[in-house]
Coordinates of N, CA and C in Angstrom, one line a residue:
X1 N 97.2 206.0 137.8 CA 96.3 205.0 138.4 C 97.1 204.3 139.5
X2 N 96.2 203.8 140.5 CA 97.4 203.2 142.1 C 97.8 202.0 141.0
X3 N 98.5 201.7 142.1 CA 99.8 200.1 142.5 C 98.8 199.4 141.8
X4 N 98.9 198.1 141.1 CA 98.3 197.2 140.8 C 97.6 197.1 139.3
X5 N 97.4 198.6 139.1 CA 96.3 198.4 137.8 C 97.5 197.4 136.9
X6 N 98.1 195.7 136.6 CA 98.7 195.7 136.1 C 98.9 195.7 134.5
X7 N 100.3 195.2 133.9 CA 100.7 195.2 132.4 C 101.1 193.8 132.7
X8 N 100.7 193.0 131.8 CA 101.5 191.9 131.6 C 102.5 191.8 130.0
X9 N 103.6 192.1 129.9 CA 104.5 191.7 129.0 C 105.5 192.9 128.5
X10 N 105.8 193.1 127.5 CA 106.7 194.2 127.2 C 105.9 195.5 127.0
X11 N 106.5 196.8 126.2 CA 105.9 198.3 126.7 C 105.1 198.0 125.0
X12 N 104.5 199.3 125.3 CA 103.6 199.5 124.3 C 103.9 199.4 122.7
X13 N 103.1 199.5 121.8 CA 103.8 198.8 120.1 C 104.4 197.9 120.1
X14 N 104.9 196.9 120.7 CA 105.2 195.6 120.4 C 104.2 194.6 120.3
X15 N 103.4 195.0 119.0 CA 102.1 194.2 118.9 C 102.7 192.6 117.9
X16 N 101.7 192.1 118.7 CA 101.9 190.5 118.4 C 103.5 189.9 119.6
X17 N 103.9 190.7 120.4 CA 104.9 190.5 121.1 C 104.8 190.6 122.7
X18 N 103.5 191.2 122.8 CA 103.4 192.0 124.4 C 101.9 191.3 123.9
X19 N 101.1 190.9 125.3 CA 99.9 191.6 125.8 C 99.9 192.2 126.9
X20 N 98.7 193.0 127.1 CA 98.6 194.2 128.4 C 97.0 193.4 129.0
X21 N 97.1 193.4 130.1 CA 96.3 193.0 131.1 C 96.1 194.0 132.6
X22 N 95.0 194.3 132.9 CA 94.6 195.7 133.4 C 93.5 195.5 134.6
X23 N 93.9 195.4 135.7 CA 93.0 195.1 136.9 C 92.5 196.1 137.8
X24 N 91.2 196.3 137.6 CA 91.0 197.8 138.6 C 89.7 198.0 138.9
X25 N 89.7 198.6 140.5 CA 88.3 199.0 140.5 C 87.6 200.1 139.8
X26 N 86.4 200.1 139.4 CA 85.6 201.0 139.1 C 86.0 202.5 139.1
X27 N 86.2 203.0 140.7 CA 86.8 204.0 140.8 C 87.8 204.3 140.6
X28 N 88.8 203.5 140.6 CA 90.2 203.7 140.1 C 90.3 204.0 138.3
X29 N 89.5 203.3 137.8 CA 89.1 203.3 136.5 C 88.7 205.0 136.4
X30 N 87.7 205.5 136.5 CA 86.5 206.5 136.4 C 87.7 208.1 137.0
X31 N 88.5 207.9 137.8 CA 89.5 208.9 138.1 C 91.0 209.0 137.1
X32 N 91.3 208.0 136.7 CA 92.2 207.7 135.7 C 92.1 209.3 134.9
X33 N 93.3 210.4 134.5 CA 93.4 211.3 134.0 C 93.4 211.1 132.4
X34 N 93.6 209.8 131.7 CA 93.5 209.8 130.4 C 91.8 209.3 130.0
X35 N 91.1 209.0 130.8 CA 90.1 207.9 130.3 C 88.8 209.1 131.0
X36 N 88.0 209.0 130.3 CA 86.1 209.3 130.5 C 85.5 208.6 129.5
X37 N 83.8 209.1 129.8 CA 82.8 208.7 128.9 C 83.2 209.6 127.8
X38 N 83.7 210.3 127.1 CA 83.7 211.2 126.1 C 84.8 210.1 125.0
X39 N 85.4 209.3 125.2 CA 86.0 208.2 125.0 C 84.9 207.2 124.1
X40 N 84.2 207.1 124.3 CA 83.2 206.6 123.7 C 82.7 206.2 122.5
X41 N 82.2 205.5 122.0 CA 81.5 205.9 120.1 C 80.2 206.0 120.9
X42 N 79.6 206.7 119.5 CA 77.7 206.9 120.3 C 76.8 206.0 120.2
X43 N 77.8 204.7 119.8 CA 76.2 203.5 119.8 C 77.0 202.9 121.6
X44 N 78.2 203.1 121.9 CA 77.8 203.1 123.1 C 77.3 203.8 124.5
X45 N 77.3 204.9 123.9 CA 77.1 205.6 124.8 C 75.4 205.5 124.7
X46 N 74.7 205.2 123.6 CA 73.6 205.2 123.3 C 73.1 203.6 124.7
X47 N 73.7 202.9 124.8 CA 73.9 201.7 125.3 C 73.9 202.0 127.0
X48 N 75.4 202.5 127.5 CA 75.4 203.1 128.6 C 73.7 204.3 129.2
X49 N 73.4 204.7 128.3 CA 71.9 205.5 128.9 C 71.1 204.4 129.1
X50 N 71.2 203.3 128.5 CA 70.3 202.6 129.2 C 70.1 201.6 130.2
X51 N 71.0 202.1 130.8 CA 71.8 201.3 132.0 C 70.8 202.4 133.3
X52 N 69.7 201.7 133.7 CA 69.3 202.5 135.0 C 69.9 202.3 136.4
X53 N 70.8 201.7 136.5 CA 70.9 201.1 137.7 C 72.9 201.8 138.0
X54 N 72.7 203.0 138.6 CA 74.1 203.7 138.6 C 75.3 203.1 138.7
X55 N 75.2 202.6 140.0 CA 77.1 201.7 139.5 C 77.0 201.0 138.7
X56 N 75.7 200.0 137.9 CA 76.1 199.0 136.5 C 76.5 200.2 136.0
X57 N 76.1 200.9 135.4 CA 76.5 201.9 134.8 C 77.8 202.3 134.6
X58 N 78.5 202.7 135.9 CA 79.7 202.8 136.4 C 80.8 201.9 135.9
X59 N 80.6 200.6 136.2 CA 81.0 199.4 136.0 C 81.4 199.0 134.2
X60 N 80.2 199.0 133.7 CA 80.1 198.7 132.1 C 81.4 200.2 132.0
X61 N 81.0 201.5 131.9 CA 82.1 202.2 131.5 C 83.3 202.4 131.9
X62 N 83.4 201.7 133.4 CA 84.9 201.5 134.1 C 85.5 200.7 132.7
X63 N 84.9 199.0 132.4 CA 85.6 198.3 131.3 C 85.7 198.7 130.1
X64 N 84.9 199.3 129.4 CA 85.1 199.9 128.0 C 86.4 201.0 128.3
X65 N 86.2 201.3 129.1 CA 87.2 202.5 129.3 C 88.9 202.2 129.8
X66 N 88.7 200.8 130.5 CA 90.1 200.5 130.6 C 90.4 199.1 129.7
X67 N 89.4 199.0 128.6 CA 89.8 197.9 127.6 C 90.7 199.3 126.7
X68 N 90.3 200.4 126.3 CA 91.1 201.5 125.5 C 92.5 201.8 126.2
X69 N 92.5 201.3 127.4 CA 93.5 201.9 127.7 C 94.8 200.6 128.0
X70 N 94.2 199.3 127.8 CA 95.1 198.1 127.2 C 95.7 198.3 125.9
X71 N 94.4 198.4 125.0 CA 94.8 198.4 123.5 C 95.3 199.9 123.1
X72 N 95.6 201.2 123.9 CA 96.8 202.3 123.9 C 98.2 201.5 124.0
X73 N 98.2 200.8 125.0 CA 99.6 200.3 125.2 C 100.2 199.2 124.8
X74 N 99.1 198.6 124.1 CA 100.0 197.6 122.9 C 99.7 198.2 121.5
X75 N 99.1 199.1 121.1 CA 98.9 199.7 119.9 C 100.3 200.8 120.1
X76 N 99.9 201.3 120.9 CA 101.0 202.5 120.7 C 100.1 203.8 120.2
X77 N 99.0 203.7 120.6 CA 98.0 205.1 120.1 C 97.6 205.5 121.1
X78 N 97.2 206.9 121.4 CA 96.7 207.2 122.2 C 95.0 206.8 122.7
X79 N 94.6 206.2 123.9 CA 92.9 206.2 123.9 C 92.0 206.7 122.9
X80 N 92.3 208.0 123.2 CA 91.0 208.3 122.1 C 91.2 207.7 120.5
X81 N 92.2 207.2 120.2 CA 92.0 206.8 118.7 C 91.9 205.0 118.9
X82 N 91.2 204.8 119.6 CA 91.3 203.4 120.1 C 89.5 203.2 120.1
X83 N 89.1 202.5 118.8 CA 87.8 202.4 118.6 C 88.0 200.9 118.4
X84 N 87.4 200.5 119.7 CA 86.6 198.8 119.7 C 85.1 199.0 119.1
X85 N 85.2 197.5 118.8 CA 83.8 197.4 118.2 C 83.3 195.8 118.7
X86 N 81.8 195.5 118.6 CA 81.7 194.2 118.8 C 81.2 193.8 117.9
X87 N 80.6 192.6 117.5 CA 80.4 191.8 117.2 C 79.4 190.4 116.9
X88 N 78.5 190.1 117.1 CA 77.8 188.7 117.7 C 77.9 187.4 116.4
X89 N 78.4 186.6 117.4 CA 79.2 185.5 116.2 C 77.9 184.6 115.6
X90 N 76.7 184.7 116.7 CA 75.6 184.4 116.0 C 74.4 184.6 115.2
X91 N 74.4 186.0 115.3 CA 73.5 186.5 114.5 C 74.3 187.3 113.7
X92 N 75.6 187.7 113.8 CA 76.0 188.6 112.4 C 76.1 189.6 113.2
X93 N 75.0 190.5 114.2 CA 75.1 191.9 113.8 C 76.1 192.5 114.8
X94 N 76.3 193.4 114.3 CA 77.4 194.7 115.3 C 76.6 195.3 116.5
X95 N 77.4 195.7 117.3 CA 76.6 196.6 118.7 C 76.6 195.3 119.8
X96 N 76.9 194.1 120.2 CA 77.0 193.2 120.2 C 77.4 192.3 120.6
X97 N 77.4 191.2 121.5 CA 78.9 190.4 121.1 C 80.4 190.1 121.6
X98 N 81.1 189.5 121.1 CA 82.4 189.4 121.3 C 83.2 190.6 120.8
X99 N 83.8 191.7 121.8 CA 84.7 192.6 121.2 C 85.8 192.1 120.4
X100 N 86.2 193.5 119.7 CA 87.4 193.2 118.7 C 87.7 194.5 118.2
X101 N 89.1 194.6 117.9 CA 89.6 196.0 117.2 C 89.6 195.9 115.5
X102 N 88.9 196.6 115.0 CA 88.8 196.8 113.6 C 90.2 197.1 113.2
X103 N 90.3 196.4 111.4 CA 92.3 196.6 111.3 C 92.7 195.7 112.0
X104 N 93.0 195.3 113.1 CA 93.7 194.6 113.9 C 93.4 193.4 113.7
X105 N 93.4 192.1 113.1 CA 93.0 190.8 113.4 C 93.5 190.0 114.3
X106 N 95.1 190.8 114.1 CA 95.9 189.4 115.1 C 96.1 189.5 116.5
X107 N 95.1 191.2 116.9 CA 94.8 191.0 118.4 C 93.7 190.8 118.6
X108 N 93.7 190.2 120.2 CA 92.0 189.4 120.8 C 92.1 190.7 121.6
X109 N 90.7 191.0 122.2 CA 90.6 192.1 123.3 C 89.3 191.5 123.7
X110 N 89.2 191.6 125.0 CA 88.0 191.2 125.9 C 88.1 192.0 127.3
X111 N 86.7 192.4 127.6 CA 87.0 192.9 129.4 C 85.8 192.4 130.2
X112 N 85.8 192.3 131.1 CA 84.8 192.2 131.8 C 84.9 193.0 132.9
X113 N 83.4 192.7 133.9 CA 83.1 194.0 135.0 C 82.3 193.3 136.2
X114 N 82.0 194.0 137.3 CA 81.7 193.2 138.0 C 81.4 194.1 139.6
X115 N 80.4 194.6 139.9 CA 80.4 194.9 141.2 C 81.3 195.7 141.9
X116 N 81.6 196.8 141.1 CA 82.8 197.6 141.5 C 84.2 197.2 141.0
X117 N 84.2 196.3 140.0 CA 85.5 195.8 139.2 C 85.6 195.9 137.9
X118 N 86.7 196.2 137.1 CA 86.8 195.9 136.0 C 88.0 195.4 135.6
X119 N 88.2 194.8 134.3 CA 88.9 194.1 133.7 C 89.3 194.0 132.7
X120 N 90.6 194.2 131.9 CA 90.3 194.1 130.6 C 91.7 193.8 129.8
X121 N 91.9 192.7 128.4 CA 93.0 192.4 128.1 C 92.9 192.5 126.6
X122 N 94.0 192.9 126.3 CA 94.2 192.9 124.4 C 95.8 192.0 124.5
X123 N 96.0 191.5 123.5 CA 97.0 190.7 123.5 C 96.9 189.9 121.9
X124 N 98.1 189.3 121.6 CA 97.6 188.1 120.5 C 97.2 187.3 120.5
X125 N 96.4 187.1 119.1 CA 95.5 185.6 119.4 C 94.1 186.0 120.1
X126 N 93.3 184.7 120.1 CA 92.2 184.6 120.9 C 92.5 185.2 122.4
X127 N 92.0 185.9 123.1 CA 92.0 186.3 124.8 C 90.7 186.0 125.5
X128 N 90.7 185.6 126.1 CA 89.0 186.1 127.4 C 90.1 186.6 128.7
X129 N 88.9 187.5 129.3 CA 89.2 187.7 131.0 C 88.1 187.8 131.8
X130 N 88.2 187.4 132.7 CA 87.2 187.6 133.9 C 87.1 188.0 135.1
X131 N 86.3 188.9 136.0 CA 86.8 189.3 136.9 C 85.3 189.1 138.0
X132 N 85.2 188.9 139.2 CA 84.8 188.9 140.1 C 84.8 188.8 141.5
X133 N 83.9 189.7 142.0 CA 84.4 189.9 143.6 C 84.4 188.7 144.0
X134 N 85.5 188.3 145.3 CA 86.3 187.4 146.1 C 84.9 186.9 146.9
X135 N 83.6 187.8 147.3 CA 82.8 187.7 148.1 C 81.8 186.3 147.3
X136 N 81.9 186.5 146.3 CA 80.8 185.8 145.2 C 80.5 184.6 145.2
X137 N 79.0 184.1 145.5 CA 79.4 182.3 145.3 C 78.7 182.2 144.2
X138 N 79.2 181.4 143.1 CA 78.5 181.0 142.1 C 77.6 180.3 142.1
X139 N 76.4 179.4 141.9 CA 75.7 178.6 142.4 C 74.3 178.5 141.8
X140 N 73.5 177.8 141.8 CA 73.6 176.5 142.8 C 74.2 175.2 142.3
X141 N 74.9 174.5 143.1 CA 75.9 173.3 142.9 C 75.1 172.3 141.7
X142 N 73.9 172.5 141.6 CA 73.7 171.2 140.9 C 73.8 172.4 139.4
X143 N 73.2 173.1 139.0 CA 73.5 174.1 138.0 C 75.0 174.5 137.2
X144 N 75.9 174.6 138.6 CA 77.1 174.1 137.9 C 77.7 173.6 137.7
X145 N 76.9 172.2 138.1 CA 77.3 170.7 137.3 C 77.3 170.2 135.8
X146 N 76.8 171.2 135.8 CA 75.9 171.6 134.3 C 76.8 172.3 132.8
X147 N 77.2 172.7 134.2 CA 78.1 174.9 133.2 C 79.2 173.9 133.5
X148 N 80.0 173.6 134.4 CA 81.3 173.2 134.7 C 81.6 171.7 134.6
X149 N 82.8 171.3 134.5 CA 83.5 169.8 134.4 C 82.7 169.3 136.0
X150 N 82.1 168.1 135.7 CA 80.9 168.0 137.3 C 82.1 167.4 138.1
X151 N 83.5 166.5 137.9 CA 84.8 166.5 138.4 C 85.2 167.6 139.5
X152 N 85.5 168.1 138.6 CA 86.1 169.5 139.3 C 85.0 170.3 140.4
X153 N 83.8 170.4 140.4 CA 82.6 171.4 141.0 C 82.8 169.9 142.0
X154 N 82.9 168.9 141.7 CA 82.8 167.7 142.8 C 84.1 167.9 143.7
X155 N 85.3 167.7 143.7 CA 86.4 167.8 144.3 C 86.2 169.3 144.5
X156 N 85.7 170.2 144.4 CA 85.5 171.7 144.9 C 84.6 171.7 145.9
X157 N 83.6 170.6 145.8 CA 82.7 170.5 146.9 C 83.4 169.7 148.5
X158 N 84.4 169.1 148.0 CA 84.8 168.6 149.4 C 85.5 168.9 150.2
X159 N 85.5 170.4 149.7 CA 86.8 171.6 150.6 C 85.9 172.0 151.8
X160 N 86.5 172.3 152.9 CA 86.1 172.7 154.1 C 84.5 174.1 153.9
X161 N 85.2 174.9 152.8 CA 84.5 176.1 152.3 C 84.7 176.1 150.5
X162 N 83.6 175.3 149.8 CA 83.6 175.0 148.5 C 83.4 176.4 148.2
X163 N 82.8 177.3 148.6 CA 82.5 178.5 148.0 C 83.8 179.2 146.8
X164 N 84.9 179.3 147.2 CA 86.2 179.7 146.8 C 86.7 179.1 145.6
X165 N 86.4 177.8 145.8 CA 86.9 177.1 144.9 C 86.0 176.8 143.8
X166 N 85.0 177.0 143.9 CA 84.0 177.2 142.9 C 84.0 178.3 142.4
X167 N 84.1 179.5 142.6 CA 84.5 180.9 142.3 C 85.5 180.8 141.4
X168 N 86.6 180.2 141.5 CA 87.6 179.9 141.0 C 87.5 179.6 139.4
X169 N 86.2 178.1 139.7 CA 86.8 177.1 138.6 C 85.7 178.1 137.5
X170 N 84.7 179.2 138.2 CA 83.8 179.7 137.3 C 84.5 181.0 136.9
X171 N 85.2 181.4 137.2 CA 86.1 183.0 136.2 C 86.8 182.2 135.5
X172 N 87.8 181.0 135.6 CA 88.1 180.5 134.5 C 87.3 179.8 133.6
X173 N 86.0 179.6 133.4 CA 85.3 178.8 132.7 C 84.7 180.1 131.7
X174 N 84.4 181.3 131.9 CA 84.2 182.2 131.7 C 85.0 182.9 130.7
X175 N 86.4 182.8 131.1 CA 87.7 184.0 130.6 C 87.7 182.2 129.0
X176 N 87.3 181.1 129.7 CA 87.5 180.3 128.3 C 86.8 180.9 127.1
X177 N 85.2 180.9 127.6 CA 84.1 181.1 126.8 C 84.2 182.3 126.2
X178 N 84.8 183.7 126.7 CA 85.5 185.0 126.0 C 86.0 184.9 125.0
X179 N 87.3 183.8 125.7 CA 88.4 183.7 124.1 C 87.7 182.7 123.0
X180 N 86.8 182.2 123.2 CA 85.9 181.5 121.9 C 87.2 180.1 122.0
X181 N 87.7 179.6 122.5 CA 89.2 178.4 122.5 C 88.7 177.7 123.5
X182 N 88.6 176.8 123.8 CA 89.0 175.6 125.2 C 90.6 175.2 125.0
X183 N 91.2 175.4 124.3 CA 93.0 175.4 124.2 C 93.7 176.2 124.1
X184 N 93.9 177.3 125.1 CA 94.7 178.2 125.7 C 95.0 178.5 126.6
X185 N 96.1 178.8 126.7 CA 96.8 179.0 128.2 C 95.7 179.4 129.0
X186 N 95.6 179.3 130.2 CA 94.7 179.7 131.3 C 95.6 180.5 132.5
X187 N 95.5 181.3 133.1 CA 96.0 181.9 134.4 C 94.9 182.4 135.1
X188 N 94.8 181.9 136.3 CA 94.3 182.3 137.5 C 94.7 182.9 138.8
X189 N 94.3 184.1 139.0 CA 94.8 184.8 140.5 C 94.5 185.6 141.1
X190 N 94.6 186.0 142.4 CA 93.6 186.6 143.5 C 94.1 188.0 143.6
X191 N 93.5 189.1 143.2 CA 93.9 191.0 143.4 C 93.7 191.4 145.2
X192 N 94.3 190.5 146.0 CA 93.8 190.8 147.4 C 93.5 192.4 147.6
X193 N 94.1 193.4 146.8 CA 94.1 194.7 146.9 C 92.6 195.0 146.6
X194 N 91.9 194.3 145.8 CA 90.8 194.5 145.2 C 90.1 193.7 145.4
X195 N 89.9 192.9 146.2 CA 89.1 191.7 146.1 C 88.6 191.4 145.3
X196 N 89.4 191.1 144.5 CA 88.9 190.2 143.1 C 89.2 189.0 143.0
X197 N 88.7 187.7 142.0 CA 89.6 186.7 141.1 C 89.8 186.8 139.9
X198 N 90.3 186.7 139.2 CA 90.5 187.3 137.8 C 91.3 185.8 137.0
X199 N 90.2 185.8 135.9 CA 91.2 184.3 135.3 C 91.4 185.2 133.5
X200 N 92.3 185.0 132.9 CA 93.1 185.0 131.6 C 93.0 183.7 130.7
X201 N 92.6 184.0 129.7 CA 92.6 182.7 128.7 C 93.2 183.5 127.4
X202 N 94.5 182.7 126.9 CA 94.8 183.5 126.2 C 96.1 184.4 126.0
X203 N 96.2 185.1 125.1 CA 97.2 185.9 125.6 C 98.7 185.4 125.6
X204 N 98.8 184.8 124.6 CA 100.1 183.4 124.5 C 101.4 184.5 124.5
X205 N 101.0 185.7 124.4 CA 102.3 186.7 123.7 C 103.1 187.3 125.2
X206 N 102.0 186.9 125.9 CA 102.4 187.9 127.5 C 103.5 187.3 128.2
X207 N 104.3 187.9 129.0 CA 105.3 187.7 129.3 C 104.6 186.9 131.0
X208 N 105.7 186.1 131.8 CA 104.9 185.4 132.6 C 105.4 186.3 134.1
X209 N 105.8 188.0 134.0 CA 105.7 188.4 135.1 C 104.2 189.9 135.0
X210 N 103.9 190.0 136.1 CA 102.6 191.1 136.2 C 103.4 192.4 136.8
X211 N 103.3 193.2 135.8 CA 104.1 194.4 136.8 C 103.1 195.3 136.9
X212 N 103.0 196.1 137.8 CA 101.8 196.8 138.1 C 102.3 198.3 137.7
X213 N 101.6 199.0 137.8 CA 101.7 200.3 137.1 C 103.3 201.0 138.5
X214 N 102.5 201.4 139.2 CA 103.8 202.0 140.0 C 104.4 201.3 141.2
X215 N 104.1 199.4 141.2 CA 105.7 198.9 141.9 C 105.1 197.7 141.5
X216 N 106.3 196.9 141.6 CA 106.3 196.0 141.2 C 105.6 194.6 142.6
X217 N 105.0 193.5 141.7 CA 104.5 192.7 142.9 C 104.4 191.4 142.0
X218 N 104.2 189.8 143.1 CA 104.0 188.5 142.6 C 103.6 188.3 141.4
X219 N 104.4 187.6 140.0 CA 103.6 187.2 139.3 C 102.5 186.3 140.0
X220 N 101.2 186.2 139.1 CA 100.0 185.6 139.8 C 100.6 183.9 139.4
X221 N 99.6 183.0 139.9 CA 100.0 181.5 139.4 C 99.0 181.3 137.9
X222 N 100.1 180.5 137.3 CA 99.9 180.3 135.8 C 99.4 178.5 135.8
X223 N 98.9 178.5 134.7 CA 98.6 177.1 134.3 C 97.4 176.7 134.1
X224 N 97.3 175.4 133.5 CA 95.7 175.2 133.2 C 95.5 174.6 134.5

């Protein structure tokens, strides 16, 4: 996979020691030599057919497909024996929900997708991620006064171009809501390669540099 798809923390099997965090487009995802739709269980593939609209399509399987290939490299197994499952914490039932690895309790996994992006992070502990194109305005301002700290959406409004900065404060508000926590580390940062923003919640085990698959580049900025 190119430059960037990154790892955050140590190599694979050092579970509860490493998380892996994995940034990539769609396409980059979908040509990957370890990963396809055959990767799959059949309630989601049953899921993916009902997806009419071809890149969602694309998209939803870019993430399922590069959430297996997070939890390969902190598990230490190969993809195909990497069966996620979800969840819904409100009604009980499976197919669902908040993902999670069966067996595994003391890793979080979450990915998200997005317009030709995907995203996805296994690590310890609770995790959310989020990903969205750089183009995106979230909106409308009084709506995310609503969803968001109205503080922050206010001091975001008095930027020359609020758009960005609202973008911002909404993949982190998002990557919170994943990891089910309002008290966890948060990291936020810009994939210029991809035009993405991508925010991390979570993930307390990851080490604080991003190495990317084949060279190395900027840790992103960290902090709540």
């Amino acid at each position: 996979m190119s430059a960037g798809l990154g790892r955050v923390g140590a190599g694979p099997g050092r579970v509860g020691a490493a998380a892996v965090v994995l940034v990539a487009t769609t396409a980059e995802v979908l040509a990957h030599p370890e990963l396809g739709e055959g990767l799959l269980a059949p309630w989601e593939r049953r899921r993916l057919a009902g997806i009419r609209v071809p890149g969602r399509r694309d998209d939803v399987l870019a993430a399922r497909l590069l959430l297996r290939l997070c939890a390969s490299r902190v598990t230490g197994l190969p993809p195909r024996d990497v069966e996620p499952a979800q969840r819904c914490p409100g009604c009980g039932r499976d197919g669902h929900g908040r993902p999670y690895l069966p067996g595994r309790p003391g890793l979080g996994v979450s990915f998200s997708h997005a317009d030709g992006l995907a995203a996805a992070a296994v690590g310890p502990g609770p995790v959310g991620i989020d990903v969205e194109p750089l183009t995106r305005r979230p909106g409308p301002v009084s709506v995310l006064r609503r969803l968001l700290p109205q503080d922050e959406v206010d001091a975001a409004c008095t930027e020359p171009d609020p758009g960005p900065a609202l973008l911002r404060l909404w993949v982190r508000r998002e990557a919170l809501f994943k990891a089910g926590r309002g008290d966890v580390r948060l990291t936020a940062w810009t994939d210029r390669d991809r035009a993405a923003v991508v925010a991390l919640a979570g993930a307390d085990g990851a080490a604080g540099a991003l190495l990317p698959s084949l060279s190395l580049r900027q840790a992103p900025p960290s902090g709540r």
